[in-house]
PDB file of C-alpha atoms in Angstrom:
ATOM      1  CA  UNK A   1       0.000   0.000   0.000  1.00 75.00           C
ATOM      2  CA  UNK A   2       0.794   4.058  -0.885  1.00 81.00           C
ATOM      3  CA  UNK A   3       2.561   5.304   1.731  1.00 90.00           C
ATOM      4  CA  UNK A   4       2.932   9.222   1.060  1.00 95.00           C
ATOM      5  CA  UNK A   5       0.029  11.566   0.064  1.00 95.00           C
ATOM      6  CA  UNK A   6       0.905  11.145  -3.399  1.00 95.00           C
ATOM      7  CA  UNK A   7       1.397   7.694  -4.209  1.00 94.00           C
ATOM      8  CA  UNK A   8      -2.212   7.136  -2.731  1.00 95.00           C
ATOM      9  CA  UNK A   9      -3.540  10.067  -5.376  1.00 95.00           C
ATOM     10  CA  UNK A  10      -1.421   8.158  -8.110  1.00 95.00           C
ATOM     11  CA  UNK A  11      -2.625   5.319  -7.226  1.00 94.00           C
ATOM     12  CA  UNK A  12      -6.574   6.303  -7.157  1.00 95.00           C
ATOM     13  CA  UNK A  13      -5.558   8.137 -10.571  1.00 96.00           C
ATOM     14  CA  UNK A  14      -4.336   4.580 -12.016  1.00 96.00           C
ATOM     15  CA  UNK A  15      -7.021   2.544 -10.738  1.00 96.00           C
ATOM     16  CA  UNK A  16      -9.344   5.505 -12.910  1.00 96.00           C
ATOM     17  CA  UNK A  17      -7.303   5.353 -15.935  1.00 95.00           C
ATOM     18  CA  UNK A  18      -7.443   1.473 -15.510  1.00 96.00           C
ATOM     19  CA  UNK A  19     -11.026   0.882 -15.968  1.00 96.00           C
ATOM     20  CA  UNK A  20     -11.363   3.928 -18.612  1.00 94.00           C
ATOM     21  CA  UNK A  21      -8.678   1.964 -20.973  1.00 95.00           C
ATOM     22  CA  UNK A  22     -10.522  -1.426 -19.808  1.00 96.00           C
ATOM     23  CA  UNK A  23     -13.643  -0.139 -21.183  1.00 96.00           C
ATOM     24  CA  UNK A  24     -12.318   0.871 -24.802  1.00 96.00           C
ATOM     25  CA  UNK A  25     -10.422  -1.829 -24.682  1.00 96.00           C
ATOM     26  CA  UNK A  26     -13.159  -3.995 -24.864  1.00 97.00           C
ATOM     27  CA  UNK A  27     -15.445  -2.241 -26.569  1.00 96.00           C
ATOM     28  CA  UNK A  28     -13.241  -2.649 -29.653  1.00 95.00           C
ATOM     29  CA  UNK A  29     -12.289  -6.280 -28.779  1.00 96.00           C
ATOM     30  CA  UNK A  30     -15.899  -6.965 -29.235  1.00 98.00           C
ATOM     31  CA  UNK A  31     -16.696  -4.895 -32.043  1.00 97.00           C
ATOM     32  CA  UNK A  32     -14.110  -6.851 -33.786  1.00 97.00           C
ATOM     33  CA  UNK A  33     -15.500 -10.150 -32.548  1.00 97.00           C
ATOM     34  CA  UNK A  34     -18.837  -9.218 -34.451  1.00 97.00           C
ATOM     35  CA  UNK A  35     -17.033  -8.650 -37.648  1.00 97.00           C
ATOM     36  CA  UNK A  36     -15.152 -11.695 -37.240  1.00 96.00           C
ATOM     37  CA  UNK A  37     -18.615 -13.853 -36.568  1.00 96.00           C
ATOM     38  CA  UNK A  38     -20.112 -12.150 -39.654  1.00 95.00           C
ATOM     39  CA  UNK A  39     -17.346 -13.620 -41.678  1.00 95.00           C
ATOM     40  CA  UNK A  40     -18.075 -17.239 -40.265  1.00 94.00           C
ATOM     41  CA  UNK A  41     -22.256 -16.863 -41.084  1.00 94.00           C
ATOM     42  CA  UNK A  42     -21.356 -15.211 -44.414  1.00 91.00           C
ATOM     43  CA  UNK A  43     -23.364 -12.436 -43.360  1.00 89.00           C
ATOM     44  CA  UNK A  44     -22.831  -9.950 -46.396  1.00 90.00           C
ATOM     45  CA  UNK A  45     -25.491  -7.625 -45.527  1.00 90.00           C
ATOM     46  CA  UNK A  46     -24.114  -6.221 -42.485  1.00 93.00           C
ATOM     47  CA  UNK A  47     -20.349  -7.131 -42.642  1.00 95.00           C
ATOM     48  CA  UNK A  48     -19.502  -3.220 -44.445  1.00 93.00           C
ATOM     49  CA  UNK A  49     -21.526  -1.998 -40.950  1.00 95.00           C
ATOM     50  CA  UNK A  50     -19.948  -4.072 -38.412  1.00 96.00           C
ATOM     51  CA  UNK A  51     -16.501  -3.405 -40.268  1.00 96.00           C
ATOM     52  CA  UNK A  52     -17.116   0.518 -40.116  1.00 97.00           C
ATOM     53  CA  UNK A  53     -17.824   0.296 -36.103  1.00 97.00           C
ATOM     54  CA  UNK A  54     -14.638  -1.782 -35.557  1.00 97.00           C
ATOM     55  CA  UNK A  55     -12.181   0.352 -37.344  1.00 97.00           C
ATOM     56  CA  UNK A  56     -14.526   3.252 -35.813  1.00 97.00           C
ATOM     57  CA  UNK A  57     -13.451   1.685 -31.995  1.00 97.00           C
ATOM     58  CA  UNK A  58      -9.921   0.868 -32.973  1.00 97.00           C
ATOM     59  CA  UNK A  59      -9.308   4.131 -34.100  1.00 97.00           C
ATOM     60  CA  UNK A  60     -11.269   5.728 -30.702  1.00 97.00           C
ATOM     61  CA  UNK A  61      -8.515   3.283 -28.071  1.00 96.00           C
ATOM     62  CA  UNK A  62      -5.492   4.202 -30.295  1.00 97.00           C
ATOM     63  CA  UNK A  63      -6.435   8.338 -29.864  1.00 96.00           C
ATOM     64  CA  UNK A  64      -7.432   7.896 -26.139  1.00 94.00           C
ATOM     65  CA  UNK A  65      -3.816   6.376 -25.369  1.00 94.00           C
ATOM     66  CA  UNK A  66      -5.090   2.417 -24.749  1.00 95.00           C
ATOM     67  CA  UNK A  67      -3.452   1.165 -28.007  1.00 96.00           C
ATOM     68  CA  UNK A  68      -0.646   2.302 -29.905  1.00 97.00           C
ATOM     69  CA  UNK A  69      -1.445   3.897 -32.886  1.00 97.00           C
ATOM     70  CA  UNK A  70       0.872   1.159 -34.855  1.00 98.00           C
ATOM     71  CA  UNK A  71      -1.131  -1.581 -33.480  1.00 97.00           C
ATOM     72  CA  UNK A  72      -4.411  -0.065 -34.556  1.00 98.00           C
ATOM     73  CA  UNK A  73      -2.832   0.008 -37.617  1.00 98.00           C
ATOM     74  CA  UNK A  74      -2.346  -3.473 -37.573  1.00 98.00           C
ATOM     75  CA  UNK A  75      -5.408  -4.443 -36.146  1.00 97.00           C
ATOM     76  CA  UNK A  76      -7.118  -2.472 -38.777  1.00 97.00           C
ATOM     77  CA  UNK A  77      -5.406  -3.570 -41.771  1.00 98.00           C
ATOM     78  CA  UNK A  78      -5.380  -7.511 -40.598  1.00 97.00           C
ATOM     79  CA  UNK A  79      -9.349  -7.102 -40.261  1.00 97.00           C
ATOM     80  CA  UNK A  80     -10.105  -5.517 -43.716  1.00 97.00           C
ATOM     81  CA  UNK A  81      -7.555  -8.337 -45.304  1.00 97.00           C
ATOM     82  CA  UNK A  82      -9.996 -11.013 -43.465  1.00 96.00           C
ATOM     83  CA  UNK A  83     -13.268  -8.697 -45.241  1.00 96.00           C
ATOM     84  CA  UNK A  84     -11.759  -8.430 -48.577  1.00 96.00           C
ATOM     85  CA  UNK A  85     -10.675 -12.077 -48.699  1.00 96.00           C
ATOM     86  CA  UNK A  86     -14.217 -12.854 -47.636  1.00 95.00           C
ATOM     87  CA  UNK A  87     -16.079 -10.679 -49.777  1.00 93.00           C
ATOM     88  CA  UNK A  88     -14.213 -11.677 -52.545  1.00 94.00           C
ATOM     89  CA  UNK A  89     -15.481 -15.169 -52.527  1.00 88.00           C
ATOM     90  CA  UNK A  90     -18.646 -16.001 -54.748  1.00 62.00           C
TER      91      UNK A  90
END
């Protein structure tokens, strides 16, 4: 445990900034999760959707500081290689 004043208020601060970065975390986590699912049913109808809400929540966690901005870049183009592949099938 925090002994001085401060530690304790750093402390309180990370615990904040903990469940703030949780929460983006997996709100793009599971945005992804739906694209990914869509690709398995062969959902074409909503796949352009889904895909514009992931990229939409990746891009939100890399500007608020929870991912770096290289591995949204990543994440991004490794999801849109998945939906091309996919909606280039017949």
């Amino acid at each position: 445990m925090a002994n001085t004043a401060s530690a304790r208020k750093r402390a309180r601060q990370a615990e904040k900034r903990r469940l703030r970065n949780k929460s983006y975390k997996t709100r793009f986590k599971n945005a992804v999760k739906k694209v990914l699912k869509a690709i398995e049913r062969g959902d074409r109808e909503n796949i352009e959707e889904l895909l514009k809400q992931a990229i939409s929540a990746i891009d939100k966690a890399a500007q608020k500081g929870v991912i770096h901005k290289n591995q949204a870049a990543r994440r991004k183009s490794r999801l849109m290689t998945k939906v091309n592949a996919f909606l280039a099938q017949k």
